[in-house]
mmCIF file with all atom_site columns, C-alpha atoms in Angstrom:
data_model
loop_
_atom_site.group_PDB
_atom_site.id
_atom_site.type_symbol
_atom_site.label_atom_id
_atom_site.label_alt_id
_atom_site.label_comp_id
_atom_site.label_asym_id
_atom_site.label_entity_id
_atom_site.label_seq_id
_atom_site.pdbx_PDB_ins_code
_atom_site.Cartn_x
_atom_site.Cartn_y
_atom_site.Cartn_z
_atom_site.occupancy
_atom_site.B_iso_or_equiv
_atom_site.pdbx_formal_charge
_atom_site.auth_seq_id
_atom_site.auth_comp_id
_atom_site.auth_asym_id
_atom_site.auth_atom_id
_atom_site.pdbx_PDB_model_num
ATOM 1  C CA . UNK A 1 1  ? 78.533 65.798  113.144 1.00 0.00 ? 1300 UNK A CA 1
ATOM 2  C CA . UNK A 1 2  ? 80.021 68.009  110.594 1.00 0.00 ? 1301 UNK A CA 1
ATOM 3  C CA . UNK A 1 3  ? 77.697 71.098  109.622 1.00 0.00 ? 1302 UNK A CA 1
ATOM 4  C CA . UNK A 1 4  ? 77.981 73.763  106.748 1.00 0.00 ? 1303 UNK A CA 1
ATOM 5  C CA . UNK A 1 5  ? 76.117 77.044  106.600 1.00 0.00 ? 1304 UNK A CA 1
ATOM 6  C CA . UNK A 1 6  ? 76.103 79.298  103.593 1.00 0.00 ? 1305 UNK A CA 1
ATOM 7  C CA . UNK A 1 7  ? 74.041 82.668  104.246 1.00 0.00 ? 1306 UNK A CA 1
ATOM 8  C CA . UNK A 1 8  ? 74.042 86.121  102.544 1.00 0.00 ? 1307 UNK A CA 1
ATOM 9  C CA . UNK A 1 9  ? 72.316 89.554  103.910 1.00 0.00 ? 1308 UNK A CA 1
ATOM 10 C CA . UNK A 1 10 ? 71.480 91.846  101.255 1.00 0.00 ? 1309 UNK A CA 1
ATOM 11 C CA . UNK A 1 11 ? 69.471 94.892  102.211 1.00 0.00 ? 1310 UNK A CA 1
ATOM 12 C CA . UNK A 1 12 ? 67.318 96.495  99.549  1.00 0.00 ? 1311 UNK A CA 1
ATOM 13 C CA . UNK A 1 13 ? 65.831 100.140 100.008 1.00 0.00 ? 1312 UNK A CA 1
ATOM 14 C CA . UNK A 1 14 ? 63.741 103.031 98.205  1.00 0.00 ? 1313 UNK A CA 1
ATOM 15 C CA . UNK A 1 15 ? 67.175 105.687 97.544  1.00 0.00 ? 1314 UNK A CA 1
ATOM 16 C CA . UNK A 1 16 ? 70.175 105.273 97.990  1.00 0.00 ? 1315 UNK A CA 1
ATOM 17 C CA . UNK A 1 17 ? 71.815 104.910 101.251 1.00 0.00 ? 1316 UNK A CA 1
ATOM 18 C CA . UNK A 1 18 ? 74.666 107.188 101.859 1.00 0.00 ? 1317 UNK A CA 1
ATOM 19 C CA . UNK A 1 19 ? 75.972 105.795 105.367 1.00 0.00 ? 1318 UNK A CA 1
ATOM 20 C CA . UNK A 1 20 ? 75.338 102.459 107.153 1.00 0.00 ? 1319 UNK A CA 1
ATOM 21 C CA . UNK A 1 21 ? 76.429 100.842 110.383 1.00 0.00 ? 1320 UNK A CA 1
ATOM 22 C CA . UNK A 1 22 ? 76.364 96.999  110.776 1.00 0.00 ? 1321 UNK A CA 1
ATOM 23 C CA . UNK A 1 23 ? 76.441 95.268  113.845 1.00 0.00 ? 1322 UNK A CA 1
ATOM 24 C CA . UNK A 1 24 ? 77.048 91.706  112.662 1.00 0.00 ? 1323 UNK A CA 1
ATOM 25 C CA . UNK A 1 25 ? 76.807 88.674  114.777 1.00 0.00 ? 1324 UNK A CA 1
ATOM 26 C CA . UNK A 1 26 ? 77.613 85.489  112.670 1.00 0.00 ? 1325 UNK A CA 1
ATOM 27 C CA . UNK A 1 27 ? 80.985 84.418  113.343 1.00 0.00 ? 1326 UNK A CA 1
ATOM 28 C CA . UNK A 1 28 ? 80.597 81.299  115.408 1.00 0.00 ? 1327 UNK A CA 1
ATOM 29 C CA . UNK A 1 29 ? 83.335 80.494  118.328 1.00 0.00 ? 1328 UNK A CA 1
ATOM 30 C CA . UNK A 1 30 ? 84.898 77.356  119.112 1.00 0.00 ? 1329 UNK A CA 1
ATOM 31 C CA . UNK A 1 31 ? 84.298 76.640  122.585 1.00 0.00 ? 1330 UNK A CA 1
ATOM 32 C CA . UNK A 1 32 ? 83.875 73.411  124.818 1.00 0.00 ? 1331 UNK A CA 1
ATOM 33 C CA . UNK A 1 33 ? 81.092 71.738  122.530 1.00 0.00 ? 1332 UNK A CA 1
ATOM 34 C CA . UNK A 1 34 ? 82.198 73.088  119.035 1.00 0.00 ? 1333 UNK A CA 1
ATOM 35 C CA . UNK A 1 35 ? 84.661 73.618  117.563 1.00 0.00 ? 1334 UNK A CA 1
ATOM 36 C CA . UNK A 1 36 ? 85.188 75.992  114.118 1.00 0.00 ? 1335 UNK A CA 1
ATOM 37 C CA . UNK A 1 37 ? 86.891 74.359  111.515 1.00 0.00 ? 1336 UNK A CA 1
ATOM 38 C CA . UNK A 1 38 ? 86.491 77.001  108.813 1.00 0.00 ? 1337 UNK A CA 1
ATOM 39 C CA . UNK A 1 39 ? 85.245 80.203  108.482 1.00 0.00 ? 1338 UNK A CA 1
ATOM 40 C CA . UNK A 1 40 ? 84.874 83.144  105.966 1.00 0.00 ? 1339 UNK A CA 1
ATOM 41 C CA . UNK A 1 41 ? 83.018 86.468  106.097 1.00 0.00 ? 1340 UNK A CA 1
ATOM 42 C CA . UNK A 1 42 ? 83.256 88.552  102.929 1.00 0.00 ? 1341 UNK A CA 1
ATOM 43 C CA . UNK A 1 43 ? 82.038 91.957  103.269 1.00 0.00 ? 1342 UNK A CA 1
ATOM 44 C CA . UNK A 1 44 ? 82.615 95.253  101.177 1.00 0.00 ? 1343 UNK A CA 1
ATOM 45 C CA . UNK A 1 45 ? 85.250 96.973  103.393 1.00 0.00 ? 1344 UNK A CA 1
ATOM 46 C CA . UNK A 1 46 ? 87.190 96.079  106.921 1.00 0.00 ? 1345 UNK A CA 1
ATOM 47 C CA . UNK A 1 47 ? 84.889 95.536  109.916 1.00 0.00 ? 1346 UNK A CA 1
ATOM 48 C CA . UNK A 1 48 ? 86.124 96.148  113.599 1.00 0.00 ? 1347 UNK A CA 1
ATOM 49 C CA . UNK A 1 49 ? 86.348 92.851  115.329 1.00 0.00 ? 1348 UNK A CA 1
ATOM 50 C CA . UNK A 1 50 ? 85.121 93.228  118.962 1.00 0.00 ? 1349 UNK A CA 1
ATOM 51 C CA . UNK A 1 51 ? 82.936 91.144  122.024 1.00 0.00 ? 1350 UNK A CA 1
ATOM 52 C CA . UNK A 1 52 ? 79.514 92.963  122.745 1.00 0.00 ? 1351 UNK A CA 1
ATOM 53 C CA . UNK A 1 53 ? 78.810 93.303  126.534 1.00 0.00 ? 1352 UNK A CA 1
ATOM 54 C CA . UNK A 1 54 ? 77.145 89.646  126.821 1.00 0.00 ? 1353 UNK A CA 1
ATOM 55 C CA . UNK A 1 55 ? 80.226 88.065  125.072 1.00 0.00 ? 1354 UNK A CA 1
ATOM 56 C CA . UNK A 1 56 ? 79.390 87.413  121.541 1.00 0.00 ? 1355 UNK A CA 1
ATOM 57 C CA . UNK A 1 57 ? 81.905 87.583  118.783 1.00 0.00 ? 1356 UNK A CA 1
ATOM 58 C CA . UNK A 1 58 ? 80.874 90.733  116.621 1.00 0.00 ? 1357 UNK A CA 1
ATOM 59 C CA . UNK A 1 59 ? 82.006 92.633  113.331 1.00 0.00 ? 1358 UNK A CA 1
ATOM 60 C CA . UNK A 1 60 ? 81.184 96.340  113.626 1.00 0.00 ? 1359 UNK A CA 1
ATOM 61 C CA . UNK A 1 61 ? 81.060 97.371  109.606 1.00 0.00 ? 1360 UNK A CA 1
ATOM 62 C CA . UNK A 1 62 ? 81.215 101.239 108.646 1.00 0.00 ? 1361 UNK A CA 1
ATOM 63 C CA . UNK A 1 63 ? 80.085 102.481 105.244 1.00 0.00 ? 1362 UNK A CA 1
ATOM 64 C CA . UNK A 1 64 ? 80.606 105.496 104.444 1.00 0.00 ? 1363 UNK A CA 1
ATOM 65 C CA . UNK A 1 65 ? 79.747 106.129 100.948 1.00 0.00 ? 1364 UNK A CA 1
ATOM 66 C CA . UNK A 1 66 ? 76.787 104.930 98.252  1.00 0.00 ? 1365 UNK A CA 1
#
């Protein structure tokens, strides 16, 4: 079975934000019973690739500015 997710966050608020930090969690791993056959996230600036402490695949994204 071949799946395909598209999904955008957008975040709305009252003022302007001046900083915001991101933990995202949607990059899906290939592991025994899946395996990733392509896979794109577009964000605004660079995100820090990194685990989290229960082994999930995370993008840490740091804005800095309006």
């Amino acid at each position: 079975m071949k799946l395909e997710i598209d999904h955008s966050t957008q975040y709305f608020y009252e003022t302007p934000v001046k900083k915001s930090i991101q933990m995202l969690r949607v990059t899906p791993q290939t592991l025994a019973h899946q395996r990733v056959l392509s896979w794109q996230l577009t964000l605004p600036r660079y995100g820090q690739e990194i685990f989290d402490g229960f082994g999930n695949f995370c993008t840490v994204l740091n804005v800095n500015q309006p």
